């Protein structure tokens, strides 16, 4: 089964987006672990909305584009990883290990739709 | 009730992630992978007993490792054969607790995992035993899961595994990495086992138990682990590339009616782009490092993967790759494939010139694809009577009903 792990961070807190060398080291160890376990298919980290972002919304057929940075404080996706695992419990275990790298974070675990 | 089930599946997930490392670490301590696997299983049982009530430890992998190693030390003490079984301490008269503590604190090094892979795929074992041990020790699969994957009874797999462990112990296979001339042959055996597991899953049909396709995932996982452990080995990356690209076609290989769809007829929109991207990246690494037979097969698969439509396939490149493959590992099957590629690149006459010498090949006697391909080439050349005879011959050789009907249909086409 293929899962996507996404973590969400506070867009308005710059400190979260400028990780310390200690955090980068911990993060690197995790990525190496999940990579060497043969389960990681792809991963990317995202920049906060101040780096360039937009929201495109269609309401009753009318398109509006709102450019970033987002003024009001909100949680945005900080990055994602795609994992090939045997079952839900394994995806959750990898997500727990990832979440443990942070003091405050929300990690969402979702099933990737695949052709059968 | 559900809380208990959740805790159990969470522990089992930890187990699947950590099993290979724990078994490998304990095997270095006790020098026997069979014993190591049992000790690791004991640690899992302890986790299932303790974690639901006491909570999951902060570092569950380290907990499993320490628990299994402690049991290993107890076993060694009981057996009083310390010198024999504890290579790290060999030759020392006394073993005090501080030395045991040192063993407990050793970090599992990656070499242990590599030793485990090489031991599970050791040539003293029969191929089916290598497969079972690899799935059990590297994949953390249960006997029941392996049995379902291979459509055999549980007891058969259980026996296969216990015999394999005994065979390794009887042959006194050391928990070491092969060196020198032995190394290449042993690596070949490891790669063969991974490919065998993959193909067992890949050949499964739509109606089969879900465990069979899961074998493909298992093989790919072990392949990727191996690539991480042996980044300088071209053929490891070549095999990984081959598996990723072959697996990318899984969803397109069968039609809605469950029938097999051939490569050139597949709906390429159903190919998995992520796996293709990964496969092409692995292939680039393999080619940079030199390559070999798996790398060449991956390069052929990549030619198909790169073509947006079947018509855009680079057949001259494929024919060239088959020629290199035939040089490196000559086989009538490779030559038959080369004949097809040459016919696509240079026309049916050129293909027939490659194919006809194979008529003398004893290994292909009774192989229905030879007359079937030959019939197709003759048909394209307008030699319909000969083509018909070949299709009829092929139909008489295949055991597959659907295939026989298809071939007889083609034979009739020759008359029309």
Short mmCIF file of N, CA and C in Angstrom, two decimals, chain B residues 145-285:
data_model
loop_
_atom_site.label_atom_id
_atom_site.label_comp_id
_atom_site.label_asym_id
_atom_site.label_seq_id
_atom_site.Cartn_x
_atom_site.Cartn_y
_atom_site.Cartn_z
N UNK B 145 2.06 -16.08 6.41
CA UNK B 145 2.06 -15.15 5.27
C UNK B 145 2.85 -15.72 4.09
N UNK B 146 4.00 -16.34 4.40
CA UNK B 146 4.82 -16.92 3.33
C UNK B 146 4.06 -18.07 2.66
N UNK B 147 3.38 -18.87 3.49
CA UNK B 147 2.62 -20.00 2.96
C UNK B 147 1.52 -19.52 2.01
N UNK B 148 0.82 -18.46 2.42
CA UNK B 148 -0.23 -17.92 1.57
C UNK B 148 0.33 -17.38 0.26
N UNK B 149 1.49 -16.76 0.36
CA UNK B 149 2.09 -16.18 -0.84
C UNK B 149 2.47 -17.25 -1.85
N UNK B 150 2.90 -18.41 -1.36
CA UNK B 150 3.35 -19.46 -2.27
C UNK B 150 2.31 -20.55 -2.47
N UNK B 151 1.12 -20.32 -1.94
CA UNK B 151 0.01 -21.26 -2.11
C UNK B 151 0.40 -22.67 -1.67
N UNK B 152 1.11 -22.75 -0.54
CA UNK B 152 1.46 -24.06 0.03
C UNK B 152 1.02 -24.07 1.50
N UNK B 153 0.88 -25.28 2.08
CA UNK B 153 0.45 -25.33 3.48
C UNK B 153 1.47 -24.70 4.44
N UNK B 154 0.97 -24.15 5.55
CA UNK B 154 1.83 -23.59 6.60
C UNK B 154 2.96 -24.52 7.00
N UNK B 155 2.57 -25.79 7.20
CA UNK B 155 3.54 -26.76 7.70
C UNK B 155 4.73 -26.91 6.76
N UNK B 156 4.45 -26.80 5.46
CA UNK B 156 5.52 -26.94 4.47
C UNK B 156 6.55 -25.82 4.65
N UNK B 157 6.05 -24.59 4.82
CA UNK B 157 6.95 -23.46 4.99
C UNK B 157 7.71 -23.56 6.32
N UNK B 158 6.97 -23.97 7.37
CA UNK B 158 7.60 -24.13 8.68
C UNK B 158 8.77 -25.10 8.61
N UNK B 159 8.52 -26.22 7.92
CA UNK B 159 9.57 -27.24 7.76
C UNK B 159 10.74 -26.71 6.94
N UNK B 160 10.39 -26.01 5.86
CA UNK B 160 11.40 -25.45 4.97
C UNK B 160 12.35 -24.53 5.76
N UNK B 161 11.75 -23.70 6.62
CA UNK B 161 12.55 -22.75 7.39
C UNK B 161 13.40 -23.46 8.43
N UNK B 162 12.80 -24.43 9.14
CA UNK B 162 13.60 -25.08 10.19
C UNK B 162 14.72 -25.93 9.57
N UNK B 163 14.42 -26.56 8.43
CA UNK B 163 15.49 -27.32 7.74
C UNK B 163 16.60 -26.39 7.28
N UNK B 164 16.20 -25.24 6.76
CA UNK B 164 17.20 -24.29 6.26
C UNK B 164 18.10 -23.83 7.40
N UNK B 165 17.50 -23.54 8.54
CA UNK B 165 18.31 -23.11 9.70
C UNK B 165 19.29 -24.20 10.10
N UNK B 166 18.77 -25.45 10.10
CA UNK B 166 19.64 -26.57 10.47
C UNK B 166 20.76 -26.73 9.44
N UNK B 167 20.39 -26.59 8.16
CA UNK B 167 21.41 -26.75 7.10
C UNK B 167 22.53 -25.72 7.27
N UNK B 168 22.16 -24.50 7.63
CA UNK B 168 23.18 -23.46 7.84
C UNK B 168 24.07 -23.81 9.02
N UNK B 169 23.45 -24.33 10.09
CA UNK B 169 24.22 -24.70 11.27
C UNK B 169 25.11 -25.90 10.97
N UNK B 170 24.56 -26.92 10.28
CA UNK B 170 25.33 -28.12 9.95
C UNK B 170 26.53 -27.79 9.07
N UNK B 171 26.31 -26.87 8.12
CA UNK B 171 27.40 -26.51 7.21
C UNK B 171 28.36 -25.53 7.86
N UNK B 172 28.06 -25.17 9.13
CA UNK B 172 28.89 -24.21 9.87
C UNK B 172 29.13 -22.94 9.06
N UNK B 173 28.06 -22.46 8.44
CA UNK B 173 28.17 -21.23 7.66
C UNK B 173 28.43 -20.08 8.62
N UNK B 174 29.59 -19.42 8.49
CA UNK B 174 29.90 -18.34 9.43
C UNK B 174 29.05 -17.10 9.13
N UNK B 175 28.79 -16.31 10.17
CA UNK B 175 28.02 -15.08 9.97
C UNK B 175 29.00 -14.00 9.50
N UNK B 176 29.45 -14.16 8.28
CA UNK B 176 30.48 -13.27 7.74
C UNK B 176 30.12 -12.86 6.33
N UNK B 177 30.75 -11.78 5.88
CA UNK B 177 30.57 -11.37 4.49
C UNK B 177 31.55 -12.14 3.62
N UNK B 178 31.11 -12.61 2.46
CA UNK B 178 32.03 -13.30 1.56
C UNK B 178 33.08 -12.34 1.03
N UNK B 179 34.28 -12.87 0.80
CA UNK B 179 35.34 -12.02 0.28
C UNK B 179 35.94 -12.68 -0.96
N UNK B 180 36.77 -11.93 -1.65
CA UNK B 180 37.51 -12.47 -2.79
C UNK B 180 36.60 -12.97 -3.90
N UNK B 181 37.01 -14.09 -4.48
CA UNK B 181 36.31 -14.63 -5.65
C UNK B 181 34.89 -15.07 -5.30
N UNK B 182 34.72 -15.49 -4.05
CA UNK B 182 33.44 -15.96 -3.56
C UNK B 182 32.37 -14.87 -3.61
N UNK B 183 32.81 -13.65 -3.44
CA UNK B 183 31.89 -12.53 -3.24
C UNK B 183 30.93 -12.35 -4.41
N UNK B 184 31.48 -12.37 -5.64
CA UNK B 184 30.64 -12.13 -6.82
C UNK B 184 29.57 -13.21 -6.95
N UNK B 185 29.98 -14.47 -6.74
CA UNK B 185 29.04 -15.58 -6.87
C UNK B 185 27.94 -15.48 -5.82
N UNK B 186 28.34 -15.09 -4.60
CA UNK B 186 27.36 -14.98 -3.51
C UNK B 186 26.39 -13.84 -3.77
N UNK B 187 26.91 -12.74 -4.32
CA UNK B 187 26.03 -11.62 -4.64
C UNK B 187 25.03 -12.03 -5.72
N UNK B 188 25.51 -12.80 -6.69
CA UNK B 188 24.61 -13.31 -7.74
C UNK B 188 23.46 -14.08 -7.12
N UNK B 189 23.78 -14.91 -6.12
CA UNK B 189 22.75 -15.70 -5.46
C UNK B 189 21.73 -14.79 -4.76
N UNK B 190 22.22 -13.74 -4.11
CA UNK B 190 21.32 -12.80 -3.42
C UNK B 190 20.38 -12.14 -4.43
N UNK B 191 20.93 -11.68 -5.55
CA UNK B 191 20.12 -11.01 -6.55
C UNK B 191 19.09 -11.97 -7.16
N UNK B 192 19.51 -13.22 -7.36
CA UNK B 192 18.59 -14.23 -7.90
C UNK B 192 17.40 -14.45 -6.98
N UNK B 193 17.69 -14.52 -5.68
CA UNK B 193 16.61 -14.74 -4.71
C UNK B 193 15.61 -13.59 -4.76
N UNK B 194 16.11 -12.37 -4.81
CA UNK B 194 15.22 -11.20 -4.86
C UNK B 194 14.37 -11.23 -6.12
N UNK B 195 15.01 -11.58 -7.24
CA UNK B 195 14.27 -11.61 -8.52
C UNK B 195 13.24 -12.74 -8.53
N UNK B 196 13.62 -13.85 -7.91
CA UNK B 196 12.70 -14.99 -7.81
C UNK B 196 11.45 -14.61 -7.01
N UNK B 197 11.65 -13.91 -5.91
CA UNK B 197 10.51 -13.48 -5.08
C UNK B 197 9.63 -12.53 -5.89
N UNK B 198 10.27 -11.62 -6.58
CA UNK B 198 9.51 -10.65 -7.39
C UNK B 198 8.67 -11.37 -8.44
N UNK B 199 9.30 -12.28 -9.17
CA UNK B 199 8.59 -12.96 -10.25
C UNK B 199 7.46 -13.84 -9.76
N UNK B 200 7.64 -14.41 -8.58
CA UNK B 200 6.57 -15.22 -7.99
C UNK B 200 5.32 -14.35 -7.80
N UNK B 201 5.54 -13.13 -7.36
CA UNK B 201 4.41 -12.21 -7.18
C UNK B 201 3.91 -11.66 -8.50
N UNK B 202 4.86 -11.40 -9.42
CA UNK B 202 4.49 -10.76 -10.69
C UNK B 202 3.69 -11.68 -11.58
N UNK B 203 3.94 -12.99 -11.46
CA UNK B 203 3.25 -13.94 -12.32
C UNK B 203 1.85 -14.25 -11.79
N UNK B 204 1.54 -13.73 -10.61
CA UNK B 204 0.22 -13.99 -10.02
C UNK B 204 -0.87 -13.36 -10.87
N UNK B 205 -2.01 -14.00 -10.90
CA UNK B 205 -3.12 -13.45 -11.69
C UNK B 205 -4.08 -12.70 -10.78
N UNK B 206 -5.00 -11.98 -11.41
CA UNK B 206 -5.86 -11.04 -10.68
C UNK B 206 -6.62 -11.68 -9.51
N UNK B 207 -7.08 -12.92 -9.70
CA UNK B 207 -7.91 -13.52 -8.67
C UNK B 207 -7.15 -14.06 -7.47
N UNK B 208 -5.81 -14.07 -7.55
CA UNK B 208 -5.03 -14.68 -6.49
C UNK B 208 -5.11 -13.91 -5.18
N UNK B 209 -4.73 -14.61 -4.13
CA UNK B 209 -4.64 -14.02 -2.81
C UNK B 209 -3.78 -12.75 -2.85
N UNK B 210 -4.14 -11.76 -2.04
CA UNK B 210 -3.39 -10.50 -2.06
C UNK B 210 -1.94 -10.67 -1.66
N UNK B 211 -1.62 -11.76 -0.97
CA UNK B 211 -0.23 -11.96 -0.53
C UNK B 211 0.72 -12.15 -1.71
N UNK B 212 0.19 -12.66 -2.84
CA UNK B 212 1.10 -12.92 -3.96
C UNK B 212 1.63 -11.62 -4.56
N UNK B 213 0.75 -10.68 -4.92
CA UNK B 213 1.29 -9.39 -5.37
C UNK B 213 2.17 -8.72 -4.30
N UNK B 214 1.87 -8.96 -3.03
CA UNK B 214 2.69 -8.35 -1.97
C UNK B 214 4.14 -8.83 -2.06
N UNK B 215 4.36 -10.00 -2.68
CA UNK B 215 5.73 -10.48 -2.85
C UNK B 215 6.56 -9.50 -3.69
N UNK B 216 5.93 -8.88 -4.69
CA UNK B 216 6.64 -7.89 -5.51
C UNK B 216 7.13 -6.75 -4.62
N UNK B 217 6.26 -6.28 -3.75
CA UNK B 217 6.64 -5.18 -2.85
C UNK B 217 7.78 -5.61 -1.94
N UNK B 218 7.68 -6.86 -1.44
CA UNK B 218 8.72 -7.38 -0.55
C UNK B 218 10.07 -7.41 -1.27
N UNK B 219 10.06 -7.94 -2.51
CA UNK B 219 11.30 -8.04 -3.28
C UNK B 219 11.88 -6.65 -3.52
N UNK B 220 11.01 -5.69 -3.83
CA UNK B 220 11.49 -4.34 -4.10
C UNK B 220 12.06 -3.71 -2.84
N UNK B 221 11.39 -3.98 -1.71
CA UNK B 221 11.89 -3.43 -0.46
C UNK B 221 13.28 -3.98 -0.15
N UNK B 222 13.44 -5.32 -0.25
CA UNK B 222 14.75 -5.90 0.05
C UNK B 222 15.79 -5.39 -0.96
N UNK B 223 15.39 -5.25 -2.22
CA UNK B 223 16.30 -4.72 -3.23
C UNK B 223 16.77 -3.32 -2.89
N UNK B 224 15.84 -2.47 -2.47
CA UNK B 224 16.21 -1.09 -2.11
C UNK B 224 17.11 -1.06 -0.88
N UNK B 225 16.80 -1.95 0.09
CA UNK B 225 17.66 -2.03 1.28
C UNK B 225 19.08 -2.41 0.85
N UNK B 226 19.17 -3.40 -0.03
CA UNK B 226 20.48 -3.87 -0.50
C UNK B 226 21.22 -2.75 -1.24
N UNK B 227 20.48 -1.99 -2.04
CA UNK B 227 21.10 -0.88 -2.77
C UNK B 227 21.66 0.16 -1.80
N UNK B 228 20.97 0.34 -0.66
CA UNK B 228 21.47 1.26 0.36
C UNK B 228 22.72 0.73 1.04
N UNK B 229 22.80 -0.60 1.16
CA UNK B 229 23.93 -1.21 1.85
C UNK B 229 25.13 -1.39 0.93
N UNK B 230 24.88 -1.56 -0.38
CA UNK B 230 25.97 -1.79 -1.34
C UNK B 230 25.87 -0.78 -2.48
N UNK B 231 26.04 0.50 -2.15
CA UNK B 231 25.80 1.53 -3.17
C UNK B 231 26.76 1.49 -4.35
N UNK B 232 27.88 0.77 -4.22
CA UNK B 232 28.87 0.76 -5.31
C UNK B 232 28.67 -0.42 -6.26
N UNK B 233 27.67 -1.28 -5.98
CA UNK B 233 27.46 -2.46 -6.83
C UNK B 233 26.49 -2.15 -7.97
N UNK B 234 27.00 -2.13 -9.18
CA UNK B 234 26.18 -1.78 -10.34
C UNK B 234 24.95 -2.66 -10.47
N UNK B 235 25.14 -3.97 -10.34
CA UNK B 235 24.05 -4.89 -10.61
C UNK B 235 22.93 -4.83 -9.57
N UNK B 236 23.26 -4.39 -8.36
CA UNK B 236 22.20 -4.21 -7.36
C UNK B 236 21.26 -3.11 -7.84
N UNK B 237 21.84 -1.99 -8.31
CA UNK B 237 21.01 -0.91 -8.84
C UNK B 237 20.30 -1.37 -10.12
N UNK B 238 21.00 -2.18 -10.92
CA UNK B 238 20.40 -2.70 -12.16
C UNK B 238 19.16 -3.53 -11.85
N UNK B 239 19.27 -4.40 -10.84
CA UNK B 239 18.11 -5.22 -10.47
C UNK B 239 16.98 -4.34 -9.94
N UNK B 240 17.33 -3.39 -9.07
CA UNK B 240 16.30 -2.49 -8.53
C UNK B 240 15.60 -1.75 -9.67
N UNK B 241 16.38 -1.28 -10.64
CA UNK B 241 15.80 -0.57 -11.78
C UNK B 241 14.84 -1.49 -12.54
N UNK B 242 15.28 -2.73 -12.76
CA UNK B 242 14.44 -3.69 -13.49
C UNK B 242 13.12 -3.92 -12.75
N UNK B 243 13.20 -4.09 -11.43
CA UNK B 243 11.99 -4.35 -10.65
C UNK B 243 11.06 -3.14 -10.65
N UNK B 244 11.63 -1.95 -10.47
CA UNK B 244 10.79 -0.73 -10.41
C UNK B 244 10.06 -0.55 -11.75
N UNK B 245 10.78 -0.76 -12.86
CA UNK B 245 10.14 -0.52 -14.16
C UNK B 245 9.12 -1.62 -14.46
N UNK B 246 9.47 -2.87 -14.15
CA UNK B 246 8.48 -3.93 -14.38
C UNK B 246 7.23 -3.70 -13.54
N UNK B 247 7.44 -3.34 -12.28
CA UNK B 247 6.30 -3.13 -11.37
C UNK B 247 5.45 -1.94 -11.83
N UNK B 248 6.07 -0.99 -12.52
CA UNK B 248 5.32 0.20 -12.96
C UNK B 248 4.18 -0.19 -13.91
N UNK B 249 4.27 -1.38 -14.51
CA UNK B 249 3.25 -1.80 -15.48
C UNK B 249 2.16 -2.66 -14.86
N UNK B 250 2.27 -2.94 -13.55
CA UNK B 250 1.36 -3.89 -12.90
C UNK B 250 -0.10 -3.64 -13.24
N UNK B 251 -0.54 -2.38 -13.10
CA UNK B 251 -1.97 -2.08 -13.26
C UNK B 251 -2.43 -2.23 -14.71
N UNK B 252 -1.48 -2.17 -15.66
CA UNK B 252 -1.84 -2.23 -17.08
C UNK B 252 -1.76 -3.64 -17.64
N UNK B 253 -1.26 -4.58 -16.83
CA UNK B 253 -0.99 -5.92 -17.36
C UNK B 253 -2.23 -6.78 -17.53
N UNK B 254 -3.30 -6.45 -16.85
CA UNK B 254 -4.51 -7.24 -17.01
C UNK B 254 -5.66 -6.33 -17.41
N UNK B 255 -6.50 -6.85 -18.30
CA UNK B 255 -7.67 -6.10 -18.74
C UNK B 255 -8.80 -6.25 -17.73
N UNK B 256 -9.93 -5.59 -17.97
CA UNK B 256 -11.08 -5.67 -17.06
C UNK B 256 -11.58 -7.11 -16.91
N UNK B 257 -11.37 -7.94 -17.97
CA UNK B 257 -11.82 -9.33 -17.91
C UNK B 257 -10.80 -10.24 -17.25
N UNK B 258 -9.72 -9.65 -16.73
CA UNK B 258 -8.69 -10.45 -16.06
C UNK B 258 -7.69 -11.07 -17.01
N UNK B 259 -7.87 -10.85 -18.32
CA UNK B 259 -6.94 -11.42 -19.29
C UNK B 259 -5.65 -10.60 -19.36
N UNK B 260 -4.56 -11.31 -19.69
CA UNK B 260 -3.26 -10.64 -19.78
C UNK B 260 -3.23 -9.70 -20.99
N UNK B 261 -2.77 -8.48 -20.80
CA UNK B 261 -2.59 -7.54 -21.89
C UNK B 261 -1.09 -7.45 -22.19
N UNK B 262 -0.72 -7.69 -23.46
CA UNK B 262 0.71 -7.69 -23.78
C UNK B 262 1.27 -6.27 -23.71
N UNK B 263 2.59 -6.21 -23.54
CA UNK B 263 3.28 -4.93 -23.34
C UNK B 263 2.88 -3.87 -24.37
N UNK B 264 2.88 -4.27 -25.65
CA UNK B 264 2.64 -3.28 -26.70
C UNK B 264 1.18 -2.84 -26.76
N UNK B 265 0.30 -3.63 -26.15
CA UNK B 265 -1.12 -3.27 -26.18
C UNK B 265 -1.58 -2.59 -24.89
N UNK B 266 -0.68 -2.43 -23.93
CA UNK B 266 -1.09 -1.87 -22.64
C UNK B 266 -1.44 -0.39 -22.77
N UNK B 267 -2.37 0.04 -21.91
CA UNK B 267 -2.74 1.44 -21.80
C UNK B 267 -1.65 2.12 -20.96
N UNK B 268 -0.78 2.86 -21.63
CA UNK B 268 0.40 3.40 -20.94
C UNK B 268 0.06 4.47 -19.93
N UNK B 269 -1.16 5.00 -19.98
CA UNK B 269 -1.56 5.97 -18.96
C UNK B 269 -1.68 5.30 -17.60
N UNK B 270 -1.83 3.98 -17.63
CA UNK B 270 -1.93 3.25 -16.36
C UNK B 270 -0.56 2.86 -15.80
N UNK B 271 0.49 3.15 -16.50
CA UNK B 271 1.83 2.87 -15.96
C UNK B 271 2.12 3.85 -14.83
N UNK B 272 2.82 3.34 -13.82
CA UNK B 272 3.08 4.13 -12.62
C UNK B 272 4.31 5.02 -12.84
N UNK B 273 4.05 6.33 -13.03
CA UNK B 273 5.15 7.25 -13.37
C UNK B 273 6.20 7.35 -12.25
N UNK B 274 5.72 7.27 -11.00
CA UNK B 274 6.67 7.39 -9.88
C UNK B 274 7.68 6.24 -9.91
N UNK B 275 7.18 5.03 -10.16
CA UNK B 275 8.10 3.88 -10.21
C UNK B 275 9.01 3.97 -11.44
N UNK B 276 8.48 4.49 -12.54
CA UNK B 276 9.33 4.64 -13.73
C UNK B 276 10.46 5.63 -13.45
N UNK B 277 10.11 6.76 -12.83
CA UNK B 277 11.13 7.75 -12.49
C UNK B 277 12.21 7.14 -11.60
N UNK B 278 11.76 6.38 -10.59
CA UNK B 278 12.72 5.73 -9.69
C UNK B 278 13.57 4.71 -10.46
N UNK B 279 12.91 3.96 -11.34
CA UNK B 279 13.62 2.94 -12.11
C UNK B 279 14.68 3.55 -13.02
N UNK B 280 14.32 4.64 -13.67
CA UNK B 280 15.28 5.29 -14.57
C UNK B 280 16.47 5.86 -13.78
N UNK B 281 16.19 6.38 -12.58
CA UNK B 281 17.27 6.91 -11.74
C UNK B 281 18.21 5.77 -11.31
N UNK B 282 17.62 4.65 -10.91
CA UNK B 282 18.44 3.49 -10.51
C UNK B 282 19.25 2.97 -11.70
N UNK B 283 18.64 2.98 -12.87
CA UNK B 283 19.34 2.52 -14.08
C UNK B 283 20.55 3.42 -14.38
N UNK B 284 20.35 4.73 -14.22
CA UNK B 284 21.45 5.67 -14.48
C UNK B 284 22.62 5.37 -13.54
N UNK B 285 22.31 5.09 -12.26
CA UNK B 285 23.37 4.74 -11.30
C UNK B 285 24.07 3.46 -11.73
#
